[in-house]
Short mmCIF file of C-alpha atoms (C1' of nucleotides) in Angstrom, two decimals:
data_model
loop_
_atom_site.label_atom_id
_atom_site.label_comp_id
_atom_site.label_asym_id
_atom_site.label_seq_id
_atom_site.Cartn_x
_atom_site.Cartn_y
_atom_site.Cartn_z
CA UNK A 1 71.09 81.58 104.07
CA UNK A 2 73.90 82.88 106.17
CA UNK A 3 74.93 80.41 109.37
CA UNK A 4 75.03 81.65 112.64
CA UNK A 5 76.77 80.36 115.67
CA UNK A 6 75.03 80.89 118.94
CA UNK A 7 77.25 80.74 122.22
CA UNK A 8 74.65 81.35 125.13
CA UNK A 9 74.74 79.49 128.46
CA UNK A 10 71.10 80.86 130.26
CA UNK A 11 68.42 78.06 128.61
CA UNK A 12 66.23 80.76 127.75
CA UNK A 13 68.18 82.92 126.25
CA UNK A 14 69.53 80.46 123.88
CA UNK A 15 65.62 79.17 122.82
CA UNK A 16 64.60 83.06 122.53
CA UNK A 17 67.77 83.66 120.05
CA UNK A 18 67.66 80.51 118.32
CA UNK A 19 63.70 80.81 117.84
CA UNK A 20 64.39 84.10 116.31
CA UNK A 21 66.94 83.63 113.74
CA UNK A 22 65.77 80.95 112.92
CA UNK A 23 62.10 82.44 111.96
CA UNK A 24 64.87 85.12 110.15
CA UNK A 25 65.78 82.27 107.92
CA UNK A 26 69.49 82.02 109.40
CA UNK A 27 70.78 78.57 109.78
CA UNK A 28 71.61 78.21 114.35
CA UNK A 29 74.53 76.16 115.35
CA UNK A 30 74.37 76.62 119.38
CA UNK A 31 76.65 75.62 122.24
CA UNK A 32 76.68 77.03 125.75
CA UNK A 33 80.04 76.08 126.09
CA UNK A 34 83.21 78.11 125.29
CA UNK A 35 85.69 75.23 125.03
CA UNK A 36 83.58 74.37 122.22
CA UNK A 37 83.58 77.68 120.24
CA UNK A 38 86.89 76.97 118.02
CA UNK A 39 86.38 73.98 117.45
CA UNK A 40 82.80 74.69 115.67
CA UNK A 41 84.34 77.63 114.28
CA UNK A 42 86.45 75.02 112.48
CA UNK A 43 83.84 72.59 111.69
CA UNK A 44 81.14 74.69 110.82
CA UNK A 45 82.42 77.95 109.10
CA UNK A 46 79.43 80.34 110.31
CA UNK A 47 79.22 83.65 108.95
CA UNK A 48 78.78 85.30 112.25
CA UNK A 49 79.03 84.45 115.54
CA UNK A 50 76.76 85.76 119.01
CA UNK A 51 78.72 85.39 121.79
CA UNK A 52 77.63 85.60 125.17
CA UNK A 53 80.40 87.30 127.39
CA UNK A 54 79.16 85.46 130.47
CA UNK A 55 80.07 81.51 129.97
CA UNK A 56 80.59 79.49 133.14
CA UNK A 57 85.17 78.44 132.51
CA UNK A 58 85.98 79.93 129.31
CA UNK A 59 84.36 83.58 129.12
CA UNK A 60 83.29 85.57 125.72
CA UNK A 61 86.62 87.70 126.08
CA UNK A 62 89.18 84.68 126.20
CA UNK A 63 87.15 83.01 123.21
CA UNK A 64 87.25 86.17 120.96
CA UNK A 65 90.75 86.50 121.92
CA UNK A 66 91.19 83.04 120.95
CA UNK A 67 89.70 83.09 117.69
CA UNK A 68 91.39 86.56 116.28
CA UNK A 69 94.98 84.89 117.51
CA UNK A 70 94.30 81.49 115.36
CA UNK A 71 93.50 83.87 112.45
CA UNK A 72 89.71 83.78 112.23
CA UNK A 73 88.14 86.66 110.89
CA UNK A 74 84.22 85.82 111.22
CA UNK A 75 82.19 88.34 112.02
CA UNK A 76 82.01 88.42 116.29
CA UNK A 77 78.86 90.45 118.06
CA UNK A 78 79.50 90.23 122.17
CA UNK A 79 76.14 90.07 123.91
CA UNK A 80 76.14 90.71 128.04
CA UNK A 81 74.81 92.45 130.31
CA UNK A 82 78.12 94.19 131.43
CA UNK A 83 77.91 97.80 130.06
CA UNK A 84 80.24 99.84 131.62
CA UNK A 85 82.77 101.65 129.36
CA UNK A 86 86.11 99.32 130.13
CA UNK A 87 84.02 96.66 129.31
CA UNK A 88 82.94 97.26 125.53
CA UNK A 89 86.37 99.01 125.29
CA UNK A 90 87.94 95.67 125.89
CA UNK A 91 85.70 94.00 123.72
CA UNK A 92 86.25 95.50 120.80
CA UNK A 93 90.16 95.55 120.97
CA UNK A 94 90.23 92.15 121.57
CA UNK A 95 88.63 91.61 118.04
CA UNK A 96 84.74 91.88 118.59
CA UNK A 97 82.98 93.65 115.37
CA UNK A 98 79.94 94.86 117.60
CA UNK A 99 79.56 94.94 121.62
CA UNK A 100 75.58 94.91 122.32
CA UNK A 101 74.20 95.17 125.95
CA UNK A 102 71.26 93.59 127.64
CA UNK A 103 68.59 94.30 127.33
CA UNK A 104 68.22 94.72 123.68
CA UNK A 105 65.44 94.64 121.21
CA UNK A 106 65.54 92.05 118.89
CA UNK A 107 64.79 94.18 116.04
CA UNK A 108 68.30 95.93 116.86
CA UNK A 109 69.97 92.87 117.41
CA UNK A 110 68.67 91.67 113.90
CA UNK A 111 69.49 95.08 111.80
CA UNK A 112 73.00 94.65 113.76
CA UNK A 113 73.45 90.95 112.81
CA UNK A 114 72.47 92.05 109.17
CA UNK A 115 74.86 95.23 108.95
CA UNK A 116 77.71 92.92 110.28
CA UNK A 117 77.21 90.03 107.56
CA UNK A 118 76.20 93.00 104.84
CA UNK A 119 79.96 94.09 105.84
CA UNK A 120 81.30 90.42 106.07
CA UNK A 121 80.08 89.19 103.17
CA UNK A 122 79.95 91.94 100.60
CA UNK A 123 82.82 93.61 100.72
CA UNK A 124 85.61 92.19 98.15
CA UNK A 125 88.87 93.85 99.52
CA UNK A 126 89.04 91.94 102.55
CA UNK A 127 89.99 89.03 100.45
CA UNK A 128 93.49 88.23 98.87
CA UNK A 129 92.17 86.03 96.57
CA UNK A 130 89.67 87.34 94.02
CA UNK A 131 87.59 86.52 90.98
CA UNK A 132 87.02 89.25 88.79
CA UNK A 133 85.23 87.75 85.77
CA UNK A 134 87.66 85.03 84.23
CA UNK A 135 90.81 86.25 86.11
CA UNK A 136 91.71 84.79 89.65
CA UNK A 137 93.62 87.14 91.43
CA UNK A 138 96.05 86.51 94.20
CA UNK A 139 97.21 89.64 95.40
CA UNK A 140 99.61 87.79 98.41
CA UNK A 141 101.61 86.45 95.61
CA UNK A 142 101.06 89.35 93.01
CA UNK A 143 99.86 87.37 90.37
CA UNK A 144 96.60 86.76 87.78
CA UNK A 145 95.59 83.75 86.57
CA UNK A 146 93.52 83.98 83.38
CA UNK A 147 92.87 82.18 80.08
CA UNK A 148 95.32 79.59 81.26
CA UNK A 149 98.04 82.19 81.46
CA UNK A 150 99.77 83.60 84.37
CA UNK A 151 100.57 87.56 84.90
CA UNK A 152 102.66 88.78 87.64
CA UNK A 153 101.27 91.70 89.96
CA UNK A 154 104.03 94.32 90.07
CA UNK A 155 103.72 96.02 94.06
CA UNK A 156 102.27 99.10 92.38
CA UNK A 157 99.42 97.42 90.31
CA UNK A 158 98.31 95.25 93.96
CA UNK A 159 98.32 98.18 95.41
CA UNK A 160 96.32 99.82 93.00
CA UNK A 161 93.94 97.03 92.40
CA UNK A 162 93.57 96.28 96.57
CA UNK A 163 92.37 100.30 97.10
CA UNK A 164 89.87 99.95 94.15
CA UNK A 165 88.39 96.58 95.34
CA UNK A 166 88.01 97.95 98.82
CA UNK A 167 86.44 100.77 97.40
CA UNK A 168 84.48 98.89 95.06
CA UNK A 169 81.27 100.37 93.05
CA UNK A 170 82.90 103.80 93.84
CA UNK A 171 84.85 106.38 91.86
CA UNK A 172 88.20 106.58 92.78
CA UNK A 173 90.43 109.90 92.04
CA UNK A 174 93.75 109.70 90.59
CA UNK A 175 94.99 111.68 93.53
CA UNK A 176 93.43 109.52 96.11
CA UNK A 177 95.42 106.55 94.55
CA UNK A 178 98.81 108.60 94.52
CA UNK A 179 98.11 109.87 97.77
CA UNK A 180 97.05 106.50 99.09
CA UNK A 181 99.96 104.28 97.62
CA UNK A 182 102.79 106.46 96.90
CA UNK A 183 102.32 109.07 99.95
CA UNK A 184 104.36 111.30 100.61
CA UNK A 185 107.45 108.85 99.31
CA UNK A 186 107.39 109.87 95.98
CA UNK A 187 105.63 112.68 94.09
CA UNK A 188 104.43 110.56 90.68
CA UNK A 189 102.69 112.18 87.51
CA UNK A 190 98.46 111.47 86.64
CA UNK A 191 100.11 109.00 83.94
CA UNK A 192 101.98 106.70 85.82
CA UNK A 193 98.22 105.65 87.16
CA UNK A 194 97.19 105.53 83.86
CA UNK A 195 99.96 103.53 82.83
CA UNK A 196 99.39 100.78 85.73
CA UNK A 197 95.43 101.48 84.76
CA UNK A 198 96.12 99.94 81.52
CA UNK A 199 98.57 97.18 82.42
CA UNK A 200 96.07 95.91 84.95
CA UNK A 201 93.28 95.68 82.38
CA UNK A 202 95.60 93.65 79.67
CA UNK A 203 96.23 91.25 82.76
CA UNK A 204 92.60 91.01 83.95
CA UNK A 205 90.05 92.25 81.53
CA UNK A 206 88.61 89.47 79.18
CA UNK A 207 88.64 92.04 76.26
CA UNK A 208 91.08 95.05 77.92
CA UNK A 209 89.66 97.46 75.32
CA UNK A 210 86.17 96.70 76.53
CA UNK A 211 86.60 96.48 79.91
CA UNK A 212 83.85 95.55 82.08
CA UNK A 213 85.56 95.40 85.88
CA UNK A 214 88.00 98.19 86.09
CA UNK A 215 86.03 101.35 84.79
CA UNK A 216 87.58 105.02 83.84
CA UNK A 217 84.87 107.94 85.54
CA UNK A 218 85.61 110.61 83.19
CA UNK A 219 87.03 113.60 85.07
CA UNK A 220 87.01 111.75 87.69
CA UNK A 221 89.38 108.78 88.15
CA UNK A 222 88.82 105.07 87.90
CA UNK A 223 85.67 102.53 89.32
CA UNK A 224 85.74 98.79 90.43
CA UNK A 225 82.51 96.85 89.29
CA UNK A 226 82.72 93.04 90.81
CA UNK B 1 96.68 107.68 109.22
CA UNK B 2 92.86 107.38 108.30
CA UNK B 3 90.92 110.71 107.44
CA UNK B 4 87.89 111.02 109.01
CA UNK B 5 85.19 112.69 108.31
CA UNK B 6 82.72 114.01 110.97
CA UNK B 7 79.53 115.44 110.43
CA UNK B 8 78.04 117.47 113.78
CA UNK B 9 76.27 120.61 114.07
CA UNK B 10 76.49 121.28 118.08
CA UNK B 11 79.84 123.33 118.30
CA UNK B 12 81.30 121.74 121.25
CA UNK B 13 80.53 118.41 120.16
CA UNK B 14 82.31 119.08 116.67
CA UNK B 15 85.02 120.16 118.33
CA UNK B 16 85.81 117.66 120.90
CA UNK B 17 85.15 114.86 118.48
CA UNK B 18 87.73 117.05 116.52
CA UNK B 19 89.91 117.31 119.15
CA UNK B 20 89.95 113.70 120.21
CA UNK B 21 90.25 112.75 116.96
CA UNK B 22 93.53 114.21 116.17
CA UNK B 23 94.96 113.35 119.51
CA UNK B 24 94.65 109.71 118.53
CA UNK B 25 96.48 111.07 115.14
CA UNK B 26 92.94 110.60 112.89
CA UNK B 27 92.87 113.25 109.93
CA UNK B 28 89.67 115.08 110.62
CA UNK B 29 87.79 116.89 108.21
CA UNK B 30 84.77 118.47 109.19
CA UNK B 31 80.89 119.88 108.49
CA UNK B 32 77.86 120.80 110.23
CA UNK B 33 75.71 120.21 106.75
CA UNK B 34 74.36 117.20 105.54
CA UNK B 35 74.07 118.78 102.66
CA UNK B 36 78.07 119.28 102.17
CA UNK B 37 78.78 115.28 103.21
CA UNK B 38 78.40 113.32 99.77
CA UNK B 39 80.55 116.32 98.09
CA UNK B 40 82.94 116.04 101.14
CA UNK B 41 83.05 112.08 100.70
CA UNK B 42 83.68 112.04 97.00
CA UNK B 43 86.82 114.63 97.32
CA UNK B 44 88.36 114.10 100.73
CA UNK B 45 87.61 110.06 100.50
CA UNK B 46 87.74 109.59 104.61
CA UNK B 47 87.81 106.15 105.65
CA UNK B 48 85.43 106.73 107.82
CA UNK B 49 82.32 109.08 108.54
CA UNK B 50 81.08 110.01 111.95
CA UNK B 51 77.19 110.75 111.49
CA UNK B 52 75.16 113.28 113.93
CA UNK B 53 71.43 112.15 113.29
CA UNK B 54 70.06 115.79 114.06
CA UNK B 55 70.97 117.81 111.88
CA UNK B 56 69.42 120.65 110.63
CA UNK B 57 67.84 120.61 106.87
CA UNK B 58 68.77 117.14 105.53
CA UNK B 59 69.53 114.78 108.50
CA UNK B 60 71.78 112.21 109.23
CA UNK B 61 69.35 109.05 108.46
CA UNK B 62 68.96 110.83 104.94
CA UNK B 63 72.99 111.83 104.58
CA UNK B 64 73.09 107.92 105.02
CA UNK B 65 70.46 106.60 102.62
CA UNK B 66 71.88 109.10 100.10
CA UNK B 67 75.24 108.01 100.59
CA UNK B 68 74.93 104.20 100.12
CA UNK B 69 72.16 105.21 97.31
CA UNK B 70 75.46 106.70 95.57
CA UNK B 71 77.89 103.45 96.18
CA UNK B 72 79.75 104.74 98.83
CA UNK B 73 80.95 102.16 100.87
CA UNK B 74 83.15 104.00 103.59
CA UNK B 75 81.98 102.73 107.22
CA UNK B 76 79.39 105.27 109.09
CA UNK B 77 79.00 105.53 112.57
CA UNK B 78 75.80 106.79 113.63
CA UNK B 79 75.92 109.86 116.78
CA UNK B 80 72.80 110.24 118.44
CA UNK B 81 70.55 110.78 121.88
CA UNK B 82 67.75 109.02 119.93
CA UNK B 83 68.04 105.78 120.93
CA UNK B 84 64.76 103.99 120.58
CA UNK B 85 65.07 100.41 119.18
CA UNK B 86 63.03 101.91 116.20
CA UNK B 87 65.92 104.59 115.36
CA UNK B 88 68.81 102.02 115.91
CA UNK B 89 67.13 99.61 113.60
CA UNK B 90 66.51 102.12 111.14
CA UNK B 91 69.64 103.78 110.63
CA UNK B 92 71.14 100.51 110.54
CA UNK B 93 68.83 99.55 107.88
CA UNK B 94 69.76 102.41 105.83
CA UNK B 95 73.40 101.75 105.66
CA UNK B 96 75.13 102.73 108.75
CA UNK B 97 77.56 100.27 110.21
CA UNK B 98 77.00 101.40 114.15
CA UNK B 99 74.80 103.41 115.92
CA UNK B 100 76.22 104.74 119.13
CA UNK B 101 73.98 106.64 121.54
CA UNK B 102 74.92 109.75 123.49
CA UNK B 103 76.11 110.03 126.10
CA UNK B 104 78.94 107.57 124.86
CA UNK B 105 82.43 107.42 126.72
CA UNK B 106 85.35 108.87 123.97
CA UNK B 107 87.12 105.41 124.75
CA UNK B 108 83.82 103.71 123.41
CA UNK B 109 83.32 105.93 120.53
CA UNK B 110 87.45 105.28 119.84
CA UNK B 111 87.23 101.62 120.06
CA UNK B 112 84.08 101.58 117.77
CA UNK B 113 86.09 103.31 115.30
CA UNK B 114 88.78 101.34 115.19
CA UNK B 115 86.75 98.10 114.87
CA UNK B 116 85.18 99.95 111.81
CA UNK B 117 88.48 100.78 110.74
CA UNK B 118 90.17 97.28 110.80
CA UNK B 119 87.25 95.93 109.30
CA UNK B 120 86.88 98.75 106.66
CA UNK B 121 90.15 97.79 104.78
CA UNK B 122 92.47 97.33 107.53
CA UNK B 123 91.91 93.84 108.52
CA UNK B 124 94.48 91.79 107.44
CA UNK B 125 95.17 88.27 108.11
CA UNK B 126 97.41 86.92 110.22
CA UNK B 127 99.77 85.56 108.15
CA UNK B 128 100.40 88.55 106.37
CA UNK B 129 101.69 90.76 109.07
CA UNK B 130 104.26 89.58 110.90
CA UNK B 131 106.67 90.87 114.04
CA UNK B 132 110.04 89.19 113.77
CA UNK B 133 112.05 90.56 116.55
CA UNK B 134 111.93 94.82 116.29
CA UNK B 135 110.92 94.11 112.21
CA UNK B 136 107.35 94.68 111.21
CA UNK B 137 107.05 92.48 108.28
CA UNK B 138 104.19 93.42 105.63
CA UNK B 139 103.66 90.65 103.48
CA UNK B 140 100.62 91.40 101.19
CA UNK B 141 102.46 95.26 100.84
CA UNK B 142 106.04 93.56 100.65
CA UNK B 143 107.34 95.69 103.07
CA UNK B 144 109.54 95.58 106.55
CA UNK B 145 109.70 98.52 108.91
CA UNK B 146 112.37 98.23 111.04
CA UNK B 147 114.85 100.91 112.96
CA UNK B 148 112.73 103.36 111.82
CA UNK B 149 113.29 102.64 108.13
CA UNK B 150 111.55 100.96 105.30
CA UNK B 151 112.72 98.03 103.57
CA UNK B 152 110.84 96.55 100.18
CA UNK B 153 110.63 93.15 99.83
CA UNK B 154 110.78 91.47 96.69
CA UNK B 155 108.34 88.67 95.15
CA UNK B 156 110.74 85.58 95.96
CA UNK B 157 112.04 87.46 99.21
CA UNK B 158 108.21 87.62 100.32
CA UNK B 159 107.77 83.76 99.19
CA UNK B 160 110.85 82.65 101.11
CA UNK B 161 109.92 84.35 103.85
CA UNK B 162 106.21 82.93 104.13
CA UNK B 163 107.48 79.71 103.44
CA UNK B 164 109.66 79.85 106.13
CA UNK B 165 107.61 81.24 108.86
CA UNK B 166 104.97 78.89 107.76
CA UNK B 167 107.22 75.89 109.09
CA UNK B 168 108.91 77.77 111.97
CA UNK B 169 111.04 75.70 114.17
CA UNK B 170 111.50 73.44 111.12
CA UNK B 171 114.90 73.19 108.69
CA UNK B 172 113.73 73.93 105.03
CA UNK B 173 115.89 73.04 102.71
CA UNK B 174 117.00 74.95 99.89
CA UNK B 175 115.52 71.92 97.10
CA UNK B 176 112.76 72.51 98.89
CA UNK B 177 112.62 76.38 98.17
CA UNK B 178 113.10 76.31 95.25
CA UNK B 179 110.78 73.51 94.87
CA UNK B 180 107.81 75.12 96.39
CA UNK B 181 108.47 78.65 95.09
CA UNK B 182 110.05 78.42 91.92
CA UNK B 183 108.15 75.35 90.89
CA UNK B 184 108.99 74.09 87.20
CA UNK B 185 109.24 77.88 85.94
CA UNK B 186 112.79 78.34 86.18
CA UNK B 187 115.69 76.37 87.87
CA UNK B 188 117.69 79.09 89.63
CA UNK B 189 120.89 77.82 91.59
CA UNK B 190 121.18 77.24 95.31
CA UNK B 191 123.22 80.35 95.55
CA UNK B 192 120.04 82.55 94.60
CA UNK B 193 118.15 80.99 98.05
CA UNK B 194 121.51 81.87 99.59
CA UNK B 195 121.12 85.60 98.28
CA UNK B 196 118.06 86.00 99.00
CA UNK B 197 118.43 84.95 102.31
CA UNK B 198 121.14 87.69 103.24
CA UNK B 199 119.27 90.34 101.58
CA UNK B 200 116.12 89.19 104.09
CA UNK B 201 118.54 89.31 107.08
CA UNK B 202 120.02 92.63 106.36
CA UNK B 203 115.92 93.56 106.21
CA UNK B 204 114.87 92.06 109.33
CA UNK B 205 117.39 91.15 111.46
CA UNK B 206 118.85 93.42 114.40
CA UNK B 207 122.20 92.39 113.83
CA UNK B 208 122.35 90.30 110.24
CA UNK B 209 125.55 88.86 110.98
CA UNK B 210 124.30 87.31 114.06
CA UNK B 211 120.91 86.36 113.22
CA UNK B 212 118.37 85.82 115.55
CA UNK B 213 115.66 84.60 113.32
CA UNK B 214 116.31 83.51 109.74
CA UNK B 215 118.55 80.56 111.16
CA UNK B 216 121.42 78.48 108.73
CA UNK B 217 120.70 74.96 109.46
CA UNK B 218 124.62 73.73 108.47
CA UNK B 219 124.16 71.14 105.58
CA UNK B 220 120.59 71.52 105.50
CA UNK B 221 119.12 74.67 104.74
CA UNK B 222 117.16 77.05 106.47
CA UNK B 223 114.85 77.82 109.64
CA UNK B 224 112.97 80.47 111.29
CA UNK B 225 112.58 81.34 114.52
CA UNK B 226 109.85 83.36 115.55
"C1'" DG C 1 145.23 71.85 114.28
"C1'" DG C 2 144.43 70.99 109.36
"C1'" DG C 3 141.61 69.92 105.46
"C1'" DT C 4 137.33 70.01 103.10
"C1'" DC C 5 132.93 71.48 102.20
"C1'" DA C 6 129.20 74.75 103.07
"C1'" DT C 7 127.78 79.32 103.26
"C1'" DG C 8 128.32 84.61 103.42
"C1'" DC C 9 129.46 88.48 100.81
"C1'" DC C 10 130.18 91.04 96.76
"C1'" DA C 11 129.99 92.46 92.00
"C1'" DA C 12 128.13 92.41 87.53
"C1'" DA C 13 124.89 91.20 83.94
"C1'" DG C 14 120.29 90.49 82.41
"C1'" DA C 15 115.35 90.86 83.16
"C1'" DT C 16 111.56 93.31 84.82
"C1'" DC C 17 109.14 97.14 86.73
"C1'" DC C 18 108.13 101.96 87.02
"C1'" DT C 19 107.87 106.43 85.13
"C1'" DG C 20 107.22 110.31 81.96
"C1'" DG C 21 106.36 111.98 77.42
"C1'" DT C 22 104.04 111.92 72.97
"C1'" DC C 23 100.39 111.18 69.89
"C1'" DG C 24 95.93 109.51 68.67
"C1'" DT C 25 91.26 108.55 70.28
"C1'" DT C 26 87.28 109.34 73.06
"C1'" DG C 27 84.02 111.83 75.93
"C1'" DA C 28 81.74 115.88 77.38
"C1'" DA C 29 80.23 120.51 76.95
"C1'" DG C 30 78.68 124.40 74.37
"C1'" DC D 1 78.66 119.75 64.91
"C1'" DT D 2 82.94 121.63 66.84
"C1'" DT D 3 86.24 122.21 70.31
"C1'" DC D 4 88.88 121.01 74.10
"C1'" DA D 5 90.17 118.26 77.87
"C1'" DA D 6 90.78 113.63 79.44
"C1'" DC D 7 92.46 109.22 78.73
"C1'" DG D 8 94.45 104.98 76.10
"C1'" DA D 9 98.31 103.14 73.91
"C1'" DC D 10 102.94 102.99 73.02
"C1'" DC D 11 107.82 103.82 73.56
"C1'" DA D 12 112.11 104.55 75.81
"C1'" DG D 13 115.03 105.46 79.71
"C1'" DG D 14 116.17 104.79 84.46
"C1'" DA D 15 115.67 102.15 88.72
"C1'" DT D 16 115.22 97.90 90.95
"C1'" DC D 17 115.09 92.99 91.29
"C1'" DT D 18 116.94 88.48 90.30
"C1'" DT D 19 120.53 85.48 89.13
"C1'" DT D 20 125.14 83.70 88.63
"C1'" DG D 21 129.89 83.23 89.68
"C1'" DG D 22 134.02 84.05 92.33
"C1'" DC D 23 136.36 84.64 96.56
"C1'" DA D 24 136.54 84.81 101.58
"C1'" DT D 25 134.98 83.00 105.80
"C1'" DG D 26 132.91 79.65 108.87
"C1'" DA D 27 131.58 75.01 110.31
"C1'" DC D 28 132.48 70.36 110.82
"C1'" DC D 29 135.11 66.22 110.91
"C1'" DC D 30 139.27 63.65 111.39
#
DNA sequence: GGGTCATGCCAAAGATCCTGGTCGTTGAAG
DNA sequence: CTTCAACGACCAGGATCTTTGGCATGACCC
């Protein structure tokens, strides 16, 4: 079950939050102290953090800002009580994935938490580093490890397998990927996708003739499937 | 720059969302029918859909359910005045990744966006984008943008570069390039580090005969400076 | 300042990637 | 079942990347 890292400083706040997620199921690491956010971060790898804007030294703000700058990327929902515009503005640029004010249901504040780990969690393309069936991909180096073998990743085929992986369980059209990659750079044919279609497979597919991750839609284009 | 897609049926609503929209340089494509939004999705692809809840015939909780039903994963932002806890929590369960209530500042409803955005497929780790000086350094694309031009970067210029930048401040030397990035697959000379080193310069540096950045360490090797 | 070694720059060759075309196979529609 | 369009596989040519070697320039030491 998904960990969740509570940063509250008001006593009963903290119980009422804690008391809830936990009776969710989520595993509750808590600290009322902002100093002490990173360094949990570290220790504790939660899947999502609640982070109260209001701490007594360090506030919410300086620890999101914090986190984003030493390159973490878990999930961060900003709970206060400060609603004005400037204020959830600020939030979010500073790296917050949902700004929530006070007073909130806890229903909403549940369906949030769950629509920010369903997008945390689930979503492939927001990794470098993938497993698709036997194949571990590395898509910062450009290269596929499979079968004890190792394939480079020309720019063309990451690109191509990054937009599908994003866009993963959906159909993908030929002229979304040309548009997407290539632009407006170059001005390639329908067969120099198919061409880097086919090359991927060889390079990732267990059996490339039967493949099972990287699908054709007929008529359509091409389809991901984890 | 992302397509949107926004999906309103009050006239002056559609069109200052349109408006605001393309200000901020969004492609906008627009409709006022749920019933046009999964065809719209499957041949315009926006990375992003903007959801009115009332709309007439097939509404915007519906559009939604329908949507995710079909595999679409592209982030929706709920639009609506109905902002009981019950609605919130519902259209969240359904699939949407916010729920913003009118009336809603445009700087909210921007920042929102953008948060869906980065997270969407345009969250990339630190380490992989990189400002050296007036380059903008790609390094999961292999790409610099500098001067208003656009450099590729090649597979060992990428792994030179992240090697270096990953010990800023430190001399690397050039056994230890080839060492770490070559490995035992080949056993290229030290004049290869030395070419690939120019070719980065002439990339990223302002002024590649007086480097700024990608430092020689006489008798050593190499260093970055951030 | 002079000598020596290290490094920048350049050119060319080889390897690899990308692209388009052709032909055979497969899928979908009637 | 037949037909036609879409797609897989393969091949070859052109573009780009990588590597090596030679020469010029710069850095360092005496």
């Amino acid at each position: 079950m998904p960990k969740i890292l509570v940063v509250e400083d008001e006593p009963d706040m903290l119980r009422g939050l804690r008391d809830n997620l936990a009776f969710e199921g989520y595993e509750v690491v808590e600290t009322s102290d902002g100093n002490e956010v990173q360094r949990l971060v570290g220790s504790e790898q939660p899947d999502l953090i609640l982070l109260d804007v209001m701490l007594p030294g360090m506030d919410g703000f300086e620890v999101c800002r914090q986190l984003r700058e030493a390159g973490y990327t878990t999930p961060i929902l900003m709970l206060t009580a400060r609603s004005q515009e400037i204020d959830v503005v600020r939030g979010l640029e500073l790296g917050a994935d949902d700004y929530i004010t006070k007073p909130f249901g806890v229903r909403e504040l549940l369906a949030r938490i769950k629509a920010a780990l369903r997008r945390g969690g689930g979503v492939e393309g927001m990794t470098e580093h993938l497993r698709i069936g036997e194949a571990e991909v590395d898509l910062l180096r450009g290269q596929v490890r499979r079968a004890g073998r190792t394939y480079p990743l020309g720019h063309y085929e990451s690109e191509i397998l990054r937009l599908l992986t994003e866009r993963a369980g959906q159909p993908v059209t030929r002229a979304t990927l040309l548009d997407k990659i290539w632009g407006t750079d170059a001005f390639p044919t329908d067969r120099t996708v198919d061409n880097h279609i086919v090359s991927l497979r060889r390079k990732i597919e267990s059996d490339p003739r039967q493949p099972v991750h990287i699908l054709t839609v007929h008529g359509v284009g091409y389809k991901f499937i984890p």
